Amino acid sequence: MNPHAGRGLQDGGGGGDKWPGEAGFRAGRRAFPATRMRRLRTPAAMRELVAETRLEVSDLVAPLFVRDGIDSPAEIGSMPGYVQHTVDSAVAECKHLASLAVPAVIVFGVPASGRKDPEGTTAFDPEGITQRAIGAVREALGESLVVMADLCIDEYTDHGHCGVLDPSGTVDNDATLEIYAKVAVSQARSGAHVVAPSGMMDGQVRAVREALDAAGFAMTAILSYAAKYASALYGPFRDAVDVTIAPGARRGYQQDWRNAREALAEVALDVAEGADLVMVKPALAYLDVIDRVASRSAVPVGAYHVSGEYAMVKAAAEQGWIDGPAVMMEHLTAIKRAGARFVVTYAAREVAEFLAAGHPRG
Ligand code: PBG
């Protein structure tokens, strides 16, 4: 059964929307006025006692953008409060995150302008920005932070696609796998604990696992972006990694957001190919997918709360239309309630600081 507390009422097995034991529950419990649901809603300590889901700092993974060729952090206009780091500022940020007990970061490298090419070769350059950033963070933090590396080439290709193109301009799946294999080994060699293939190529997990094992990195884990949708919510991320690509251009490899059942096939294939962790992306509009995947997956399931989800909350909060931290807590807790064991979110640091300051979770 699904290990997530509080999901039990729906997950009794095969009952559709019915609660298991619903008849007995009804028979044994008297209706109003004997039953008053409000009794468990005060005082605040009572709500803490009965809360089914708790967002913890240990649930959070913080993305880090590290850019080559800048000498101080550069703000990302479409992601208020978020920056492209230098290697040094990335290390400082990681120390701060570790001091807050955030368990993991995921590194995205952004090559210097003019260094992009059709094959994205800087993605597997031993002296590439991602490799240097991973190395520096590992050197400074040792084993006190899990270092993940996004494994894709869209940040490194001049056309912005997640793979290499064939003569007709279509992403060539199998040729791309050979590049992903090289990127994985180079990220593992620089110290990544986890590599995270995010390009939605068929067979990418198998290709990466085989390459890692052949190069002696049997202990490097794979987090697969298994169910990744062709979402318009990645808009602000394109500014964060300096990628320009037409909206909808990834529909040939990322999933159609009208499909949920297909996500189960994606996850099953990735687990069979050797994924140690799987992820659903984006998160909030896909809570049903997270729920279904979490109740069936043999491996831990994460969710990626993406740039657009973050930016929408920030933008509305800046206007004074919503209470930003409260909405962020509500959204991230909902993602956990749906079944995610961990959440990759640009709000990781601020949520960790918010909780460290003693703010209530609910
Ligand atoms: C691919 C990748 C993307 C994101 C994470 N990894 C972009 C894409 O698939 O188009 C998006 C993350 C976000 O929007 O926060 N390297």
Short mmCIF file of C-alpha atoms and ligand atoms in Angstrom, two decimals:
data_model
loop_
_atom_site.label_atom_id
_atom_site.label_comp_id
_atom_site.label_asym_id
_atom_site.label_seq_id
_atom_site.Cartn_x
_atom_site.Cartn_y
_atom_site.Cartn_z
CA MET A 1 0.00 0.00 0.00
CA ASN A 2 0.99 3.55 -0.43
CA PRO A 3 3.14 4.65 2.50
CA HIS A 4 1.80 8.17 2.65
CA ALA A 5 -0.19 8.74 5.77
CA GLY A 6 -3.54 10.26 5.18
CA ARG A 7 -4.07 8.86 1.75
CA GLY A 8 -5.46 5.69 3.24
CA LEU A 9 -9.10 6.58 2.95
CA GLN A 10 -8.89 6.54 -0.81
CA ASP A 11 -6.39 3.79 -1.17
CA GLY A 12 -8.13 0.83 0.32
CA GLY A 13 -7.87 -0.99 -2.95
CA GLY A 14 -10.34 -1.22 -5.73
CA GLY A 15 -13.15 0.68 -4.09
CA GLY A 16 -13.20 3.55 -6.54
CA ASP A 17 -14.25 6.64 -4.66
CA LYS A 18 -15.72 4.61 -1.79
CA TRP A 19 -13.99 4.38 1.50
CA PRO A 20 -13.05 0.90 2.59
CA GLY A 21 -15.33 -0.04 5.42
CA GLU A 22 -17.58 2.86 4.58
CA ALA A 23 -20.71 0.94 5.47
CA GLY A 24 -19.37 0.04 8.90
CA PHE A 25 -18.20 3.58 9.42
CA ARG A 26 -21.68 4.86 8.64
CA ALA A 27 -23.41 2.30 10.77
CA GLY A 28 -21.15 2.87 13.74
CA ARG A 29 -21.16 6.61 13.74
CA ARG A 30 -24.04 8.81 14.59
CA ALA A 31 -24.75 11.87 12.55
CA PHE A 32 -25.14 15.44 13.73
CA PRO A 33 -25.56 16.55 16.44
CA ALA A 34 -23.60 13.65 17.97
CA THR A 35 -20.92 14.13 15.37
CA ARG A 36 -19.36 17.53 15.05
CA MET A 37 -16.38 17.62 12.70
CA ARG A 38 -15.36 20.99 14.11
CA ARG A 39 -14.24 19.39 17.39
CA LEU A 40 -10.92 18.43 15.86
CA ARG A 41 -10.31 21.88 14.37
CA THR A 42 -9.48 23.77 17.57
CA PRO A 43 -7.19 24.51 19.24
CA ALA A 44 -4.23 24.79 16.86
CA ALA A 45 -2.46 22.02 18.77
CA MET A 46 -5.39 19.71 17.96
CA ARG A 47 -4.94 20.43 14.26
CA GLU A 48 -1.27 19.55 14.61
CA LEU A 49 -2.22 16.29 16.30
CA VAL A 50 -4.58 15.17 13.56
CA ALA A 51 -2.84 16.65 10.48
CA GLU A 52 -2.45 13.94 7.86
CA THR A 53 0.34 15.63 5.91
CA ARG A 54 3.29 17.73 7.07
CA LEU A 55 5.61 19.58 4.78
CA GLU A 56 9.14 19.16 6.13
CA VAL A 57 12.43 20.74 5.14
CA SER A 58 13.61 17.19 4.42
CA ASP A 59 11.06 17.02 1.57
CA LEU A 60 12.73 19.77 -0.41
CA VAL A 61 15.20 19.80 -3.29
CA ALA A 62 16.54 23.21 -4.34
CA PRO A 63 17.42 23.85 -8.02
CA LEU A 64 20.63 25.82 -8.61
CA PHE A 65 21.46 27.64 -11.84
CA VAL A 66 25.17 28.13 -12.32
CA ARG A 67 26.31 30.29 -15.20
CA ASP A 68 29.68 30.42 -16.85
CA GLY A 69 31.26 33.78 -17.58
CA ILE A 70 29.62 35.98 -14.95
CA ASP A 71 31.39 37.37 -11.90
CA SER A 72 28.44 38.04 -9.64
CA PRO A 73 25.00 36.42 -9.33
CA ALA A 74 22.54 37.58 -12.00
CA GLU A 75 18.89 38.02 -11.17
CA ILE A 76 16.34 36.15 -13.29
CA GLY A 77 13.61 38.63 -14.14
CA SER A 78 10.83 36.07 -14.56
CA MET A 79 11.70 34.29 -11.29
CA PRO A 80 11.67 36.93 -8.54
CA GLY A 81 14.16 36.11 -5.78
CA TYR A 82 16.06 33.63 -7.95
CA VAL A 83 19.48 34.06 -9.53
CA GLN A 84 21.98 32.53 -11.90
CA HIS A 85 24.94 31.76 -9.64
CA THR A 86 28.67 31.93 -10.07
CA VAL A 87 30.44 28.80 -8.85
CA ASP A 88 31.40 30.65 -5.65
CA SER A 89 27.92 31.95 -4.92
CA ALA A 90 26.50 28.48 -5.64
CA VAL A 91 28.80 27.03 -2.99
CA ALA A 92 27.73 29.72 -0.51
CA GLU A 93 24.07 29.00 -1.27
CA CYS A 94 24.64 25.28 -0.72
CA LYS A 95 26.24 25.95 2.67
CA HIS A 96 23.22 28.01 3.64
CA LEU A 97 20.80 25.33 2.41
CA ALA A 98 22.68 22.63 4.31
CA SER A 99 22.60 24.76 7.46
CA LEU A 100 18.81 24.87 7.10
CA ALA A 101 18.83 21.05 6.69
CA VAL A 102 17.62 21.10 3.07
CA PRO A 103 18.84 17.66 1.98
CA ALA A 104 19.48 18.10 -1.74
CA VAL A 105 20.17 20.43 -4.65
CA ILE A 106 19.85 19.88 -8.39
CA VAL A 107 22.41 21.68 -10.53
CA PHE A 108 21.68 23.23 -13.93
CA GLY A 109 24.66 24.60 -15.82
CA VAL A 110 24.40 27.50 -18.23
CA PRO A 111 27.36 27.79 -20.62
CA ALA A 112 28.84 31.19 -21.45
CA SER A 113 27.21 32.95 -24.38
CA GLY A 114 28.64 31.75 -27.67
CA ARG A 115 29.61 28.34 -26.27
CA LYS A 116 26.50 26.53 -27.48
CA ASP A 117 26.66 24.15 -30.47
CA PRO A 118 24.35 21.67 -32.28
CA GLU A 119 25.51 18.70 -30.15
CA GLY A 120 25.68 20.46 -26.82
CA THR A 121 29.25 19.30 -26.34
CA THR A 122 29.96 21.53 -23.34
CA ALA A 123 27.47 19.35 -21.46
CA PHE A 124 30.16 16.67 -21.16
CA ASP A 125 33.24 18.88 -21.01
CA PRO A 126 35.20 17.88 -17.88
CA GLU A 127 35.85 21.61 -17.36
CA GLY A 128 32.26 22.60 -18.20
CA ILE A 129 30.32 24.85 -15.88
CA THR A 130 28.15 22.03 -14.50
CA GLN A 131 31.15 19.84 -13.76
CA ARG A 132 33.04 22.69 -12.05
CA ALA A 133 30.02 23.64 -9.99
CA ILE A 134 29.36 20.04 -8.90
CA GLY A 135 33.04 19.59 -8.01
CA ALA A 136 33.17 22.80 -5.98
CA VAL A 137 29.98 22.01 -4.08
CA ARG A 138 31.14 18.48 -3.30
CA GLU A 139 34.50 19.74 -2.16
CA ALA A 140 32.92 22.30 0.17
CA LEU A 141 30.06 20.17 1.47
CA GLY A 142 31.24 16.59 1.26
CA GLU A 143 28.38 14.28 2.10
CA SER A 144 26.23 16.84 3.94
CA LEU A 145 24.12 17.61 0.87
CA VAL A 146 22.90 15.32 -1.90
CA VAL A 147 24.11 16.77 -5.20
CA MET A 148 21.93 15.99 -8.20
CA ALA A 149 22.66 17.04 -11.76
CA ASP A 150 20.00 17.75 -14.37
CA LEU A 151 20.99 15.61 -17.34
CA CYS A 152 19.85 17.18 -20.57
CA ILE A 153 21.46 19.12 -23.39
CA ASP A 154 18.94 21.88 -24.10
CA GLU A 155 20.98 24.37 -22.06
CA TYR A 156 24.01 23.54 -24.22
CA THR A 157 22.61 23.25 -27.77
CA ASP A 158 22.34 26.29 -30.02
CA HIS A 159 18.88 25.17 -31.20
CA GLY A 160 17.58 24.64 -27.65
CA HIS A 161 16.27 21.11 -28.16
CA CYS A 162 16.87 18.36 -25.60
CA GLY A 163 18.61 16.19 -28.18
CA VAL A 164 20.57 16.26 -31.41
CA LEU A 165 18.66 16.84 -34.64
CA ASP A 166 18.51 14.62 -37.69
CA PRO A 167 18.70 16.21 -41.18
CA SER A 168 14.94 16.79 -41.14
CA GLY A 169 15.21 18.79 -37.90
CA THR A 170 13.61 16.11 -35.71
CA VAL A 171 15.25 15.12 -32.43
CA ASP A 172 17.12 11.87 -33.07
CA ASN A 173 16.34 9.68 -30.07
CA ASP A 174 19.09 7.07 -30.32
CA ALA A 175 21.87 9.46 -31.29
CA THR A 176 20.90 11.57 -28.30
CA LEU A 177 21.24 8.58 -25.96
CA GLU A 178 24.94 8.37 -26.81
CA ILE A 179 25.40 11.98 -25.74
CA TYR A 180 23.37 11.50 -22.53
CA ALA A 181 25.66 8.56 -21.66
CA LYS A 182 28.73 10.81 -21.94
CA VAL A 183 27.07 13.59 -19.93
CA ALA A 184 26.08 11.15 -17.17
CA VAL A 185 29.60 9.78 -16.79
CA SER A 186 31.11 13.24 -16.76
CA GLN A 187 28.63 14.45 -14.10
CA ALA A 188 29.29 11.36 -11.98
CA ARG A 189 33.04 11.84 -12.37
CA SER A 190 32.76 15.39 -11.07
CA GLY A 191 30.96 14.12 -7.99
CA ALA A 192 27.20 14.08 -8.59
CA HIS A 193 25.44 11.63 -6.27
CA VAL A 194 22.44 11.55 -8.60
CA VAL A 195 22.04 12.20 -12.32
CA ALA A 196 18.60 13.22 -13.50
CA PRO A 197 17.81 12.60 -17.17
CA SER A 198 15.12 15.11 -18.13
CA GLY A 199 15.01 14.94 -21.91
CA MET A 200 12.21 12.37 -22.32
CA MET A 201 14.14 10.25 -24.83
CA ASP A 202 13.03 6.63 -24.97
CA GLY A 203 15.63 4.35 -23.38
CA GLN A 204 17.47 7.19 -21.62
CA VAL A 205 17.53 5.51 -18.22
CA ARG A 206 18.94 2.29 -19.59
CA ALA A 207 21.57 4.12 -21.63
CA VAL A 208 22.63 6.16 -18.60
CA ARG A 209 22.68 3.14 -16.24
CA GLU A 210 24.80 1.10 -18.62
CA ALA A 211 27.24 3.95 -19.17
CA LEU A 212 27.58 4.67 -15.45
CA ASP A 213 28.16 1.02 -14.60
CA ALA A 214 30.69 0.57 -17.40
CA ALA A 215 32.63 3.61 -16.14
CA GLY A 216 32.71 2.36 -12.55
CA PHE A 217 29.89 4.51 -11.16
CA ALA A 218 27.59 1.74 -10.01
CA MET A 219 26.65 3.76 -6.92
CA THR A 220 25.55 6.88 -8.79
CA ALA A 221 21.77 6.99 -8.60
CA ILE A 222 19.35 7.91 -11.37
CA LEU A 223 16.41 10.24 -10.81
CA SER A 224 14.29 9.98 -13.92
CA TYR A 225 12.00 12.77 -14.99
CA ALA A 226 9.74 9.89 -15.94
CA ALA A 227 6.44 11.67 -16.50
CA LYS A 228 7.32 15.03 -17.91
CA TYR A 229 4.67 16.94 -19.75
CA ALA A 230 5.01 19.41 -22.64
CA SER A 231 3.95 22.22 -20.35
CA ALA A 232 3.67 25.95 -20.92
CA LEU A 233 4.61 26.33 -17.25
CA TYR A 234 8.33 26.02 -18.07
CA GLY A 235 8.29 29.56 -19.52
CA PRO A 236 10.39 31.35 -16.86
CA PHE A 237 12.96 28.49 -16.82
CA ARG A 238 13.93 29.40 -20.37
CA ASP A 239 15.19 32.76 -19.03
CA ALA A 240 17.04 31.01 -16.21
CA VAL A 241 19.06 28.88 -18.65
CA ASP A 242 19.12 31.25 -21.65
CA VAL A 243 17.23 28.89 -23.94
CA THR A 244 15.08 30.24 -26.74
CA ILE A 245 12.75 27.74 -28.32
CA ALA A 246 9.26 28.04 -29.76
CA PRO A 247 6.38 27.21 -27.40
CA GLY A 248 5.21 23.66 -28.06
CA ALA A 249 8.46 22.66 -29.79
CA ARG A 250 8.97 19.79 -27.34
CA ARG A 251 5.66 18.06 -28.03
CA GLY A 252 7.43 15.40 -30.07
CA TYR A 253 9.13 14.03 -26.97
CA GLN A 254 7.45 15.39 -23.82
CA GLN A 255 4.06 14.03 -22.83
CA ASP A 256 0.71 15.35 -23.98
CA TRP A 257 -0.92 16.86 -20.89
CA ARG A 258 -4.25 15.34 -21.77
CA ASN A 259 -2.92 11.92 -20.77
CA ALA A 260 -2.58 10.47 -17.27
CA ARG A 261 -2.54 6.71 -17.93
CA GLU A 262 0.42 7.16 -20.25
CA ALA A 263 2.43 8.43 -17.28
CA LEU A 264 2.12 5.01 -15.66
CA ALA A 265 3.71 3.39 -18.71
CA GLU A 266 6.53 5.95 -18.67
CA VAL A 267 7.21 5.28 -14.99
CA ALA A 268 7.03 1.50 -15.35
CA LEU A 269 9.51 1.58 -18.25
CA ASP A 270 11.93 3.84 -16.39
CA VAL A 271 11.81 1.69 -13.26
CA ALA A 272 12.42 -1.40 -15.41
CA GLU A 273 15.39 0.37 -17.03
CA GLY A 274 16.90 1.09 -13.63
CA ALA A 275 15.53 4.39 -12.31
CA ASP A 276 16.15 4.68 -8.56
CA LEU A 277 13.80 7.64 -8.21
CA VAL A 278 11.10 8.94 -10.53
CA MET A 279 9.50 12.32 -10.90
CA VAL A 280 6.30 13.86 -12.20
CA LYS A 281 6.58 17.33 -13.74
CA PRO A 282 4.99 19.88 -13.43
CA ALA A 283 3.27 19.30 -10.10
CA LEU A 284 0.16 21.29 -9.25
CA ALA A 285 -1.82 20.70 -12.41
CA TYR A 286 -0.78 17.03 -12.23
CA LEU A 287 -1.78 16.02 -8.70
CA ASP A 288 -3.88 13.21 -10.15
CA VAL A 289 -0.81 11.88 -11.95
CA ILE A 290 1.31 12.12 -8.78
CA ASP A 291 -1.41 10.26 -6.89
CA ARG A 292 -1.64 7.45 -9.42
CA VAL A 293 2.10 7.11 -9.84
CA ALA A 294 2.76 7.20 -6.08
CA SER A 295 0.24 4.49 -5.38
CA ARG A 296 1.88 2.14 -7.90
CA SER A 297 5.56 3.00 -8.07
CA ALA A 298 8.13 0.63 -6.60
CA VAL A 299 10.57 3.52 -6.11
CA PRO A 300 10.26 6.90 -4.36
CA VAL A 301 8.30 9.48 -6.34
CA GLY A 302 9.15 13.15 -6.53
CA ALA A 303 7.41 16.09 -8.14
CA TYR A 304 8.89 19.14 -9.83
CA HIS A 305 7.15 22.36 -8.84
CA VAL A 306 8.30 24.23 -11.93
CA SER A 307 9.30 27.78 -12.76
CA GLY A 308 5.84 28.88 -13.91
CA GLU A 309 4.22 27.55 -10.76
CA TYR A 310 6.72 29.50 -8.68
CA ALA A 311 6.48 32.67 -10.78
CA MET A 312 2.67 32.79 -10.65
CA VAL A 313 2.69 32.80 -6.85
CA LYS A 314 5.46 35.41 -6.74
CA ALA A 315 3.74 37.68 -9.26
CA ALA A 316 0.38 37.60 -7.50
CA ALA A 317 2.05 38.12 -4.12
CA GLU A 318 3.98 41.13 -5.45
CA GLN A 319 0.66 42.65 -6.49
CA GLY A 320 -0.64 42.09 -2.97
CA TRP A 321 -3.37 39.81 -4.32
CA ILE A 322 -2.38 36.74 -2.34
CA ASP A 323 -0.31 35.95 0.73
CA GLY A 324 2.74 34.48 -1.02
CA PRO A 325 4.24 32.32 1.76
CA ALA A 326 0.80 30.98 2.74
CA VAL A 327 -0.04 30.01 -0.85
CA MET A 328 3.42 28.47 -1.31
CA MET A 329 2.92 26.30 1.80
CA GLU A 330 -0.56 25.29 0.64
CA HIS A 331 0.67 24.35 -2.85
CA LEU A 332 3.72 22.42 -1.70
CA THR A 333 1.78 20.61 1.00
CA ALA A 334 -0.86 19.66 -1.59
CA ILE A 335 1.87 18.14 -3.76
CA LYS A 336 3.02 16.07 -0.80
CA ARG A 337 -0.56 15.16 0.11
CA ALA A 338 -1.03 13.84 -3.44
CA GLY A 339 1.80 11.39 -2.75
CA ALA A 340 5.11 13.03 -3.60
CA ARG A 341 7.91 11.95 -1.28
CA PHE A 342 10.00 14.98 -2.26
CA VAL A 343 9.44 18.21 -4.12
CA VAL A 344 11.91 20.06 -6.31
CA THR A 345 11.02 23.71 -5.83
CA TYR A 346 12.48 27.18 -6.28
CA ALA A 347 10.82 27.98 -2.96
CA ALA A 348 12.99 25.47 -1.07
CA ARG A 349 15.16 28.03 0.69
CA GLU A 350 12.34 30.39 1.59
CA VAL A 351 10.17 27.55 2.88
CA ALA A 352 13.08 26.22 4.95
CA GLU A 353 13.63 29.72 6.37
CA PHE A 354 9.89 30.14 6.98
CA LEU A 355 9.73 26.88 8.94
CA ALA A 356 12.98 27.62 10.80
CA ALA A 357 11.40 30.92 11.92
CA GLY A 358 8.68 28.90 13.62
CA HIS A 359 5.77 29.67 11.32
CA PRO A 360 2.97 27.11 11.47
CA ARG A 361 2.77 24.48 8.77
CA GLY A 362 -0.97 24.68 8.35
C1 PBG B 1 15.31 20.28 -19.38
C2 PBG B 1 14.53 20.84 -18.23
C3 PBG B 1 13.52 21.81 -18.30
C4 PBG B 1 13.11 22.02 -16.98
C5 PBG B 1 13.89 21.22 -16.16
N1 PBG B 1 14.75 20.49 -16.96
C6 PBG B 1 12.98 22.55 -19.47
C7 PBG B 1 12.16 21.87 -20.46
O1 PBG B 1 11.96 20.67 -20.44
O2 PBG B 1 11.66 22.56 -21.36
C8 PBG B 1 12.01 22.97 -16.58
C9 PBG B 1 12.02 23.39 -15.16
C10 PBG B 1 11.13 24.51 -14.82
O3 PBG B 1 10.35 25.08 -15.61
O4 PBG B 1 11.20 24.90 -13.66
N2 PBG B 1 16.68 20.49 -19.20
#
